mmCIF file of C-alpha atoms and ligand atoms in Angstrom:
data_model
loop_
_atom_site.group_PDB
_atom_site.id
_atom_site.type_symbol
_atom_site.label_atom_id
_atom_site.label_comp_id
_atom_site.label_asym_id
_atom_site.label_seq_id
_atom_site.Cartn_x
_atom_site.Cartn_y
_atom_site.Cartn_z
ATOM 1 C CA MET A 8 -9.331 6.914 -18.260
ATOM 2 C CA ASP A 9 -11.693 7.276 -15.149
ATOM 3 C CA VAL A 10 -10.772 8.170 -11.846
ATOM 4 C CA ILE A 11 -7.861 5.668 -10.342
ATOM 5 C CA ALA A 12 -8.811 4.787 -6.888
ATOM 6 C CA PRO A 13 -6.251 4.516 -4.259
ATOM 7 C CA LEU A 14 -4.710 1.345 -3.603
ATOM 8 C CA LYS A 15 -5.756 -0.484 -0.576
ATOM 9 C CA PHE A 16 -3.859 -3.060 1.347
ATOM 10 C CA PRO A 17 -5.540 -4.825 3.986
ATOM 11 C CA CYS A 18 -2.043 -5.035 5.915
ATOM 12 C CA ILE A 19 -1.591 -1.467 5.708
ATOM 13 C CA GLU A 20 -3.485 0.694 8.177
ATOM 14 C CA SER A 21 -5.324 3.318 6.244
ATOM 15 C CA GLY A 22 -3.589 6.717 6.585
ATOM 16 C CA GLN A 23 -0.329 5.081 7.079
ATOM 17 C CA PRO A 24 2.405 5.072 4.105
ATOM 18 C CA ILE A 25 2.568 2.053 1.832
ATOM 19 C CA VAL A 26 6.218 1.202 2.601
ATOM 20 C CA ILE A 27 7.738 -1.435 -0.004
ATOM 21 C CA ALA A 28 11.316 -2.706 0.788
ATOM 22 C CA GLY A 29 13.720 -5.361 -0.476
ATOM 23 C CA PRO A 30 16.838 -6.125 -2.505
ATOM 24 C CA CYS A 31 17.339 -4.299 -5.785
ATOM 25 C CA SER A 32 18.034 -8.108 -6.715
ATOM 26 C CA ALA A 33 17.563 -11.803 -5.666
ATOM 27 C CA GLU A 34 20.682 -12.885 -5.342
ATOM 28 C CA THR A 35 20.926 -16.105 -3.245
ATOM 29 C CA ARG A 36 18.061 -17.979 -1.187
ATOM 30 C CA GLN A 37 19.947 -17.070 1.766
ATOM 31 C CA GLN A 38 20.221 -13.241 0.910
ATOM 32 C CA VAL A 39 16.444 -12.938 0.293
ATOM 33 C CA ILE A 40 15.429 -14.986 3.210
ATOM 34 C CA ASP A 41 17.543 -13.079 5.715
ATOM 35 C CA THR A 42 16.645 -9.691 4.098
ATOM 36 C CA ALA A 43 12.936 -10.690 4.142
ATOM 37 C CA LYS A 44 13.096 -12.058 7.997
ATOM 38 C CA GLY A 45 14.638 -8.475 8.868
ATOM 39 C CA LEU A 46 12.236 -6.575 7.358
ATOM 40 C CA ALA A 47 9.317 -8.771 8.540
ATOM 41 C CA ASP A 48 10.625 -8.135 12.078
ATOM 42 C CA SER A 49 10.839 -4.286 11.085
ATOM 43 C CA GLY A 50 6.994 -4.580 10.277
ATOM 44 C CA ILE A 51 7.603 -4.184 6.484
ATOM 45 C CA LYS A 52 4.471 -5.860 5.024
ATOM 46 C CA ILE A 53 5.415 -5.711 1.320
ATOM 47 C CA PHE A 54 8.619 -7.194 -0.072
ATOM 48 C CA ARG A 55 10.311 -6.441 -3.072
ATOM 49 C CA ALA A 56 13.035 -7.971 -5.185
ATOM 50 C CA GLY A 57 14.283 -7.900 -8.862
ATOM 51 C CA ILE A 58 14.012 -11.253 -10.540
ATOM 52 C CA TRP A 59 14.803 -10.136 -13.969
ATOM 53 C CA LYS A 60 16.990 -7.100 -14.012
ATOM 54 C CA PRO A 61 17.167 -4.466 -16.886
ATOM 55 C CA ARG A 62 20.971 -3.060 -16.696
ATOM 56 C CA THR A 63 22.505 -0.530 -18.511
ATOM 57 C CA LYS A 64 25.352 -2.197 -20.132
ATOM 58 C CA PRO A 65 25.661 -5.925 -21.025
ATOM 59 C CA GLY A 66 27.721 -8.402 -18.787
ATOM 60 C CA GLY A 67 26.471 -7.180 -15.302
ATOM 61 C CA PHE A 68 24.143 -9.218 -13.278
ATOM 62 C CA GLU A 69 21.124 -9.691 -15.017
ATOM 63 C CA GLY A 70 19.045 -10.930 -12.338
ATOM 64 C CA ILE A 71 18.818 -14.724 -10.876
ATOM 65 C CA GLY A 72 15.647 -15.291 -12.791
ATOM 66 C CA THR A 73 12.897 -17.948 -12.654
ATOM 67 C CA ASP A 74 14.563 -19.613 -9.788
ATOM 68 C CA GLY A 75 14.435 -16.559 -7.596
ATOM 69 C CA LEU A 76 10.318 -16.763 -7.607
ATOM 70 C CA GLU A 77 10.757 -20.018 -5.647
ATOM 71 C CA TRP A 78 12.628 -18.004 -2.866
ATOM 72 C CA LEU A 79 9.996 -15.249 -3.205
ATOM 73 C CA LYS A 80 6.920 -17.691 -2.768
ATOM 74 C CA GLU A 81 9.058 -18.798 0.452
ATOM 75 C CA VAL A 82 9.045 -15.222 1.793
ATOM 76 C CA LYS A 83 5.188 -14.956 1.221
ATOM 77 C CA ASN A 84 4.596 -18.391 2.896
ATOM 78 C CA THR A 85 6.994 -17.663 5.871
ATOM 79 C CA THR A 86 6.522 -14.381 6.587
ATOM 80 C CA GLY A 87 3.114 -13.406 5.205
ATOM 81 C CA MET A 88 4.497 -10.377 3.466
ATOM 82 C CA LEU A 89 2.975 -9.388 -0.091
ATOM 83 C CA ILE A 90 5.463 -10.009 -2.714
ATOM 84 C CA ALA A 91 6.603 -7.380 -5.430
ATOM 85 C CA THR A 92 8.920 -7.664 -8.769
ATOM 86 C CA GLU A 93 9.487 -5.960 -11.826
ATOM 87 C CA VAL A 94 8.178 -7.217 -15.245
ATOM 88 C CA ALA A 95 9.145 -6.104 -18.728
ATOM 89 C CA THR A 96 7.979 -8.709 -20.975
ATOM 90 C CA ARG A 97 5.091 -11.371 -21.276
ATOM 91 C CA ASN A 98 7.131 -14.171 -20.131
ATOM 92 C CA HIS A 99 7.978 -12.263 -17.028
ATOM 93 C CA VAL A 100 4.378 -11.465 -16.481
ATOM 94 C CA GLU A 101 3.292 -15.116 -16.607
ATOM 95 C CA GLU A 102 6.045 -16.612 -14.679
ATOM 96 C CA ALA A 103 5.328 -13.760 -11.874
ATOM 97 C CA LEU A 104 1.569 -14.558 -12.046
ATOM 98 C CA ALA A 105 2.031 -18.341 -11.856
ATOM 99 C CA ALA A 106 4.260 -17.750 -8.668
ATOM 100 C CA GLY A 107 1.835 -15.691 -6.873
ATOM 101 C CA VAL A 108 3.441 -12.418 -7.062
ATOM 102 C CA ASP A 109 1.070 -9.872 -5.712
ATOM 103 C CA ILE A 110 2.187 -6.851 -6.913
ATOM 104 C CA LEU A 111 4.092 -6.229 -10.314
ATOM 105 C CA TRP A 112 5.938 -3.227 -11.266
ATOM 106 C CA ILE A 113 7.240 -1.679 -14.509
ATOM 107 C CA GLY A 114 10.558 -0.333 -14.369
ATOM 108 C CA ALA A 115 11.733 2.963 -15.656
ATOM 109 C CA ARG A 116 13.254 1.658 -19.136
ATOM 110 C CA THR A 117 9.971 -0.152 -20.037
ATOM 111 C CA SER A 118 7.600 2.278 -18.905
ATOM 112 C CA ALA A 119 9.212 4.655 -21.730
ATOM 113 C CA ASN A 120 8.584 1.742 -24.489
ATOM 114 C CA PRO A 121 4.999 1.711 -25.235
ATOM 115 C CA PHE A 122 5.646 -1.667 -27.238
ATOM 116 C CA ALA A 123 6.666 -3.287 -24.032
ATOM 117 C CA THR A 124 3.703 -1.696 -21.531
ATOM 118 C CA GLN A 125 1.100 -2.938 -24.081
ATOM 119 C CA GLU A 126 2.519 -6.402 -24.196
ATOM 120 C CA ILE A 127 2.749 -6.511 -20.179
ATOM 121 C CA ALA A 128 -1.046 -5.104 -20.382
ATOM 122 C CA ASP A 129 -2.102 -7.739 -22.763
ATOM 123 C CA ALA A 130 -0.205 -10.624 -20.880
ATOM 124 C CA ILE A 131 -1.919 -9.866 -17.682
ATOM 125 C CA ALA A 132 -5.288 -9.646 -19.294
ATOM 126 C CA ARG A 133 -4.658 -13.025 -21.108
ATOM 127 C CA CYS A 134 -3.614 -14.531 -17.843
ATOM 128 C CA GLY A 135 -7.237 -13.720 -16.692
ATOM 129 C CA ARG A 136 -5.555 -11.385 -13.871
ATOM 130 C CA THR A 137 -6.685 -7.804 -14.351
ATOM 131 C CA ASP A 138 -7.192 -7.675 -10.653
ATOM 132 C CA VAL A 139 -3.330 -7.560 -9.758
ATOM 133 C CA THR A 140 -1.675 -4.823 -8.669
ATOM 134 C CA VAL A 141 0.502 -2.874 -10.998
ATOM 135 C CA LEU A 142 2.757 0.074 -9.951
ATOM 136 C CA VAL A 143 4.192 2.169 -13.117
ATOM 137 C CA LYS A 144 7.449 4.003 -12.593
ATOM 138 C CA ASN A 145 7.968 6.781 -14.451
ATOM 139 C CA PRO A 146 9.981 6.517 -17.767
ATOM 140 C CA ILE A 147 13.437 7.202 -17.485
ATOM 141 C CA ASN A 148 12.940 10.757 -19.658
ATOM 142 C CA PRO A 149 10.981 13.388 -18.000
ATOM 143 C CA ASP A 150 7.712 12.832 -20.061
ATOM 144 C CA ILE A 151 4.394 12.873 -18.326
ATOM 145 C CA GLU A 152 2.573 11.734 -21.207
ATOM 146 C CA LEU A 153 4.601 8.958 -21.621
ATOM 147 C CA TRP A 154 4.134 7.697 -17.952
ATOM 148 C CA VAL A 155 0.330 8.770 -18.088
ATOM 149 C CA GLY A 156 0.278 6.750 -21.361
ATOM 150 C CA ALA A 157 1.560 3.736 -20.087
ATOM 151 C CA LEU A 158 -1.096 3.649 -16.902
ATOM 152 C CA GLU A 159 -3.790 4.216 -19.718
ATOM 153 C CA ARG A 160 -2.466 1.070 -21.504
ATOM 154 C CA LEU A 161 -2.976 -0.875 -18.426
ATOM 155 C CA TYR A 162 -6.288 0.683 -17.607
ATOM 156 C CA ASN A 163 -7.622 -0.077 -20.914
ATOM 157 C CA ALA A 164 -6.807 -3.373 -20.670
ATOM 158 C CA GLY A 165 -9.077 -3.430 -17.690
ATOM 159 C CA ILE A 166 -6.085 -3.290 -14.899
ATOM 160 C CA HIS A 167 -7.513 -0.838 -12.380
ATOM 161 C CA ASN A 168 -5.333 -1.619 -9.488
ATOM 162 C CA LEU A 169 -2.921 1.150 -10.667
ATOM 163 C CA GLY A 170 -0.099 3.107 -8.829
ATOM 164 C CA ALA A 171 2.381 5.109 -9.857
ATOM 165 C CA ILE A 172 6.148 5.357 -8.702
ATOM 166 C CA HIS A 173 8.415 8.414 -8.820
ATOM 167 C CA ARG A 174 11.840 7.435 -9.104
ATOM 168 C CA GLY A 175 13.516 10.264 -10.933
ATOM 169 C CA PHE A 176 14.746 11.010 -14.182
ATOM 170 C CA SER A 177 17.952 10.746 -16.477
ATOM 171 C CA THR A 178 20.310 13.479 -16.746
ATOM 172 C CA TYR A 179 23.968 13.759 -18.321
ATOM 173 C CA GLY A 180 26.724 14.258 -16.095
ATOM 174 C CA LYS A 181 27.424 14.121 -12.720
ATOM 175 C CA HIS A 182 24.832 15.302 -9.918
ATOM 176 C CA LEU A 183 23.996 15.251 -6.317
ATOM 177 C CA TYR A 184 21.118 12.644 -7.313
ATOM 178 C CA ARG A 185 21.506 9.674 -9.395
ATOM 179 C CA ASN A 186 18.260 10.543 -10.964
ATOM 180 C CA MET A 187 16.733 14.226 -10.915
ATOM 181 C CA PRO A 188 13.658 14.293 -8.921
ATOM 182 C CA GLN A 189 12.081 17.205 -11.056
ATOM 183 C CA TRP A 190 9.149 17.146 -8.357
ATOM 184 C CA ARG A 191 6.786 19.106 -10.720
ATOM 185 C CA ILE A 192 6.150 16.045 -12.731
ATOM 186 C CA PRO A 193 4.811 13.939 -9.999
ATOM 187 C CA ILE A 194 3.168 17.203 -8.697
ATOM 188 C CA GLU A 195 1.375 17.475 -12.155
ATOM 189 C CA LEU A 196 0.596 13.348 -12.079
ATOM 190 C CA ARG A 197 -1.374 14.222 -8.655
ATOM 191 C CA LEU A 198 -3.276 17.014 -10.050
ATOM 192 C CA ARG A 199 -4.303 14.840 -13.064
ATOM 193 C CA PHE A 200 -5.129 11.898 -10.999
ATOM 194 C CA PRO A 201 -5.832 13.310 -7.326
ATOM 195 C CA SER A 202 -6.895 10.005 -5.955
ATOM 196 C CA MET A 203 -4.273 7.701 -7.275
ATOM 197 C CA THR A 204 -1.412 6.163 -5.027
ATOM 198 C CA ILE A 205 1.649 7.569 -5.995
ATOM 199 C CA ILE A 206 4.983 6.151 -4.218
ATOM 200 C CA CYS A 207 8.235 7.673 -3.860
ATOM 201 C CA ASP A 208 11.617 5.616 -4.710
ATOM 202 C CA PRO A 209 14.117 7.490 -2.816
ATOM 203 C CA SER A 210 16.801 4.581 -3.324
ATOM 204 C CA HIS A 211 16.902 5.114 -7.271
ATOM 205 C CA ILE A 212 16.373 9.252 -7.085
ATOM 206 C CA GLY A 213 19.269 9.499 -4.547
ATOM 207 C CA GLY A 214 21.429 6.513 -5.469
ATOM 208 C CA LYS A 215 23.308 6.925 -2.166
ATOM 209 C CA ARG A 216 22.209 5.707 1.144
ATOM 210 C CA GLU A 217 22.683 8.965 3.009
ATOM 211 C CA LEU A 218 19.885 10.665 0.720
ATOM 212 C CA ILE A 219 17.267 8.146 1.616
ATOM 213 C CA ALA A 220 16.265 9.631 4.896
ATOM 214 C CA PRO A 221 15.941 13.314 3.579
ATOM 215 C CA LEU A 222 14.363 12.068 0.258
ATOM 216 C CA SER A 223 11.848 9.860 2.244
ATOM 217 C CA GLN A 224 10.803 12.806 4.524
ATOM 218 C CA GLN A 225 10.609 15.059 1.323
ATOM 219 C CA ALA A 226 8.280 12.658 -0.526
ATOM 220 C CA MET A 227 5.946 12.205 2.958
ATOM 221 C CA ASP A 228 5.898 16.181 3.218
ATOM 222 C CA MET A 229 4.725 16.300 -0.365
ATOM 223 C CA GLY A 230 1.565 13.968 -0.064
ATOM 224 C CA PHE A 231 3.140 10.808 -1.538
ATOM 225 C CA ASN A 232 1.310 7.780 -0.697
ATOM 226 C CA GLY A 233 4.403 5.808 0.192
ATOM 227 C CA LEU A 234 7.891 4.470 -0.067
ATOM 228 C CA ILE A 235 9.727 2.003 -2.162
ATOM 229 C CA ILE A 236 13.147 1.207 -0.794
ATOM 230 C CA GLU A 237 15.842 -1.000 -1.484
ATOM 231 C CA SER A 238 17.150 -3.048 1.636
ATOM 232 C CA HIS A 239 19.574 -5.676 1.696
ATOM 233 C CA CYS A 240 21.157 -7.667 4.705
ATOM 234 C CA SER A 241 24.368 -7.255 3.464
ATOM 235 C CA PRO A 242 24.308 -4.119 1.076
ATOM 236 C CA ASP A 243 28.167 -3.556 0.462
ATOM 237 C CA ASP A 244 27.940 -7.097 -0.672
ATOM 238 C CA ALA A 245 25.290 -6.581 -3.189
ATOM 239 C CA TRP A 246 25.276 -7.614 -6.785
ATOM 240 C CA SER A 247 23.586 -4.565 -8.204
ATOM 241 C CA ASP A 248 22.874 -1.144 -6.741
ATOM 242 C CA ALA A 249 25.155 -1.624 -3.474
ATOM 243 C CA SER A 250 25.467 2.298 -2.898
ATOM 244 C CA GLN A 251 22.060 2.799 -2.287
ATOM 245 C CA GLN A 252 20.845 -0.129 -0.321
ATOM 246 C CA ILE A 253 20.609 -0.226 3.342
ATOM 247 C CA THR A 254 20.065 -2.835 6.171
ATOM 248 C CA PRO A 255 16.775 -3.661 7.466
ATOM 249 C CA GLU A 256 17.667 -2.101 10.629
ATOM 250 C CA ILE A 257 18.821 1.360 9.120
ATOM 251 C CA LEU A 258 15.484 1.096 7.203
ATOM 252 C CA ASN A 259 13.525 0.687 10.417
ATOM 253 C CA PHE A 260 15.387 3.805 12.185
ATOM 254 C CA ILE A 261 14.536 5.951 9.034
ATOM 255 C CA LEU A 262 11.056 4.994 8.893
ATOM 256 C CA ASN A 263 10.485 5.425 12.738
ATOM 257 C CA THR A 264 12.057 8.918 12.567
ATOM 258 C CA LEU A 265 9.745 9.961 9.650
ATOM 259 C CA VAL A 266 7.262 12.807 10.259
ATOM 260 C CA ILE A 267 4.177 11.334 8.720
ATOM 261 C CA ARG A 268 1.640 14.149 7.652
ATOM 262 C CA ASP A 269 -1.842 14.605 7.481
ATOM 263 C CA THR A 270 -2.776 14.844 3.935
ATOM 264 C CA SER A 271 -6.504 14.621 4.243
ATOM 265 C CA THR A 272 -7.958 17.570 6.709
ATOM 266 C CA THR A 273 -8.092 21.010 6.369
ATOM 267 C CA THR A 274 -8.117 23.079 9.679
ATOM 268 C CA GLU A 275 -10.001 26.154 10.078
ATOM 269 C CA ASN A 276 -6.622 28.087 10.424
ATOM 270 C CA LEU A 277 -5.510 26.772 7.095
ATOM 271 C CA THR A 278 -8.786 27.828 5.858
ATOM 272 C CA LEU A 279 -8.035 31.278 6.966
ATOM 273 C CA LEU A 280 -4.703 31.084 5.494
ATOM 274 C CA ARG A 281 -5.982 30.012 2.141
ATOM 275 C CA GLN A 282 -8.444 32.993 2.333
ATOM 276 C CA GLN A 283 -5.362 35.407 2.568
ATOM 277 C CA ILE A 284 -3.605 33.698 -0.130
ATOM 278 C CA ASP A 285 -6.809 34.116 -2.639
ATOM 279 C CA ARG A 286 -7.048 37.777 -1.670
ATOM 280 C CA ILE A 287 -3.562 38.192 -2.431
ATOM 281 C CA ASP A 288 -3.536 36.516 -5.834
ATOM 282 C CA ASN A 289 -6.394 38.611 -6.739
ATOM 283 C CA GLU A 290 -4.155 41.468 -5.911
ATOM 284 C CA LEU A 291 -1.369 40.233 -8.118
ATOM 285 C CA LEU A 292 -3.717 40.109 -10.917
ATOM 286 C CA GLU A 293 -5.134 43.638 -10.362
ATOM 287 C CA ILE A 294 -1.386 44.803 -10.534
ATOM 288 C CA LEU A 295 -0.407 42.829 -13.811
ATOM 289 C CA SER A 296 -3.585 44.307 -15.486
ATOM 290 C CA ARG A 297 -2.552 47.679 -14.230
ATOM 291 C CA ARG A 298 1.330 47.145 -15.450
ATOM 292 C CA MET A 299 -0.058 45.456 -19.068
ATOM 293 C CA ALA A 300 -2.383 48.777 -19.227
ATOM 294 C CA VAL A 301 0.596 50.986 -18.830
ATOM 295 C CA SER A 302 2.605 48.702 -21.289
ATOM 296 C CA ARG A 303 0.045 49.186 -24.094
ATOM 297 C CA ASP A 304 0.341 53.007 -23.675
ATOM 298 C CA ILE A 305 3.915 52.794 -24.320
ATOM 299 C CA GLY A 306 3.036 50.714 -27.484
ATOM 300 C CA ARG A 307 1.092 53.243 -28.836
ATOM 301 C CA TYR A 308 3.725 56.032 -28.028
ATOM 302 C CA LYS A 309 6.309 53.710 -29.946
ATOM 303 C CA LYS A 310 3.810 53.385 -32.805
ATOM 304 C CA GLU A 311 3.371 57.119 -33.181
ATOM 305 C CA HIS A 312 7.184 57.555 -32.993
ATOM 306 C CA ARG A 313 8.070 54.514 -35.372
ATOM 307 C CA MET A 314 10.088 52.738 -32.665
ATOM 308 C CA THR A 315 10.802 49.130 -31.988
ATOM 309 C CA VAL A 316 8.981 47.077 -29.654
ATOM 310 C CA VAL A 317 11.715 45.357 -28.017
ATOM 311 C CA GLN A 318 14.742 47.599 -26.550
ATOM 312 C CA PRO A 319 17.076 45.089 -25.106
ATOM 313 C CA GLY A 320 18.905 47.783 -22.901
ATOM 314 C CA ARG A 321 15.909 48.605 -20.929
ATOM 315 C CA TYR A 322 15.043 45.027 -20.804
ATOM 316 C CA ASN A 323 18.465 44.122 -19.070
ATOM 317 C CA ASP A 324 17.931 47.295 -16.705
ATOM 318 C CA ILE A 325 14.676 46.128 -15.797
ATOM 319 C CA ILE A 326 15.823 42.421 -14.854
ATOM 320 C CA HIS A 327 18.966 43.591 -13.007
ATOM 321 C CA SER A 328 17.257 46.312 -10.784
ATOM 322 C CA ARG A 329 14.342 43.874 -10.018
ATOM 323 C CA LEU A 330 16.302 40.902 -9.054
ATOM 324 C CA GLU A 331 18.227 43.270 -6.627
ATOM 325 C CA VAL A 332 15.384 44.007 -4.935
ATOM 326 C CA ALA A 333 14.058 40.627 -4.933
ATOM 327 C CA LYS A 334 17.217 39.400 -3.286
ATOM 328 C CA LYS A 335 16.692 41.630 -0.421
ATOM 329 C CA MET A 336 13.101 40.252 -0.117
ATOM 330 C CA GLY A 337 14.441 36.915 0.170
ATOM 331 C CA ILE A 338 12.868 35.809 -3.108
ATOM 332 C CA GLY A 339 14.999 33.124 -5.219
ATOM 333 C CA GLU A 340 16.623 34.555 -8.160
ATOM 334 C CA ASP A 341 15.804 32.016 -10.647
ATOM 335 C CA PHE A 342 12.162 32.011 -10.024
ATOM 336 C CA MET A 343 12.300 35.966 -10.096
ATOM 337 C CA LYS A 344 14.047 35.461 -13.520
ATOM 338 C CA VAL A 345 11.146 33.322 -15.103
ATOM 339 C CA ILE A 346 8.623 35.525 -13.535
ATOM 340 C CA LEU A 347 9.962 38.992 -15.079
ATOM 341 C CA LEU A 348 10.661 37.116 -18.448
ATOM 342 C CA ALA A 349 7.116 35.809 -18.503
ATOM 343 C CA ILE A 350 5.724 39.474 -17.995
ATOM 344 C CA HIS A 351 8.115 40.919 -20.267
ATOM 345 C CA ASP A 352 7.040 38.540 -22.997
ATOM 346 C CA GLU A 353 3.579 39.219 -22.559
ATOM 347 C CA SER A 354 4.110 43.048 -22.606
ATOM 348 C CA VAL A 355 6.015 42.573 -25.846
ATOM 349 C CA ARG A 356 3.041 40.801 -27.146
ATOM 350 C CA GLN A 357 0.572 43.208 -26.245
ATOM 351 C CA GLN A 358 2.651 45.940 -27.789
ATOM 352 C CA ILE A 359 3.127 44.109 -31.132
ATOM 353 C CA GLU A 360 -0.800 43.801 -31.440
ATOM 354 C CA ILE A 361 -1.055 47.463 -31.074
ATOM 355 C CA VAL A 362 1.620 48.320 -33.235
ATOM 356 C CA GLN A 363 0.106 45.930 -35.841
ATOM 357 C CA ASP A 364 -3.359 47.454 -35.358
ATOM 358 C CA ARG A 365 -4.520 44.218 -34.232
ATOM 359 C CA ILE A 366 -6.020 46.033 -31.025
ATOM 360 C CA LYS A 367 -6.225 49.735 -30.342
HETATM 361 C C1 PEP B 401 14.563 -1.527 -9.310
HETATM 362 O O1 PEP B 401 13.531 -0.799 -9.063
HETATM 363 O O2 PEP B 401 15.404 -2.070 -8.912
HETATM 364 C C2 PEP B 401 14.764 -0.873 -10.898
HETATM 365 C C3 PEP B 401 15.407 -1.157 -11.939
HETATM 366 O O3 PEP B 401 14.306 0.659 -10.872
HETATM 367 P P1 PEP B 401 14.176 1.637 -12.025
HETATM 368 O O4 PEP B 401 13.247 1.060 -12.866
HETATM 369 O O5 PEP B 401 13.738 2.651 -11.510
HETATM 370 O O6 PEP B 401 15.412 2.121 -12.449
HETATM 371 MN MN1 MN B 402 17.863 -1.248 -7.894
#
């Protein structure tokens, strides 16, 4: 897959976050129109609404279906907003494109299924609409290859206006978040596709209204290119995801309080600080290499005296004493454990090479 270029929407000023907002589900014409009006008044340019809803269990509200597309068309015609909806099957794609939907997104349950993403990619190509914008939510399980695989299936079908949405990952049990953010996964996606548009979905990560503001700020601080936020004219009455939807007015308030950081420029001061980091990293490498040299000496001693390489008592002492010192220095315990364990593993590996005569 080549470089995925950033998405450009003429209605959104460059450098400003792409904000997509609207209800979890289209429910009634009135609810769609009222919500859309409130959002348009708040300056939102892209309206979202689920027409077909993938629900965890049967028996819930599974989306209003085709009728809702007429309401989305009305939103587009009366407010000028672009319209976005979720597609999971070939039929959804055909109907959404026929209704003039501007942005399709692939939901988290669908992006986890290669058959379904391939079907969607093929359907878009068959409709002759490879120019359409498609956003791919992360799969519900924390598997970056599956996420990239879904993007690749679309790309290979000729659909190059692509972006990704980070909506968190499923876990077992009760947690602060509805879906754990596991930020290192979208960060890795950013490293693989530096210019691709990556949007954060604080509504589905948090699952609660009060988490939308802090998660949105965190996303901006981390350099996400936009937000997709669920908004409903009467959130408590929503037919799906009521606890995470906010009114257009609250959304407007949150967006106005967000600090938007500059992702592009590097100032002189930052360059100097980065040079310091480069020097410190070199020192770290030198210290690690000296430590490994001592470790190999210990390996030679153990070999001569027919001692075992791994001595658990010593290992526990090391961890315990270093964690105490690290704590006083304000270094996180989990982080320090990972580092100490990795250093110890590498020492053991090098000592075993010596004991087994693979290195002298
Ligand atoms: C949604 O956006 O309403 C939705 C169903 O999201 P997800 O696929 O992230 O669960
Ligand atoms: Mn939802």
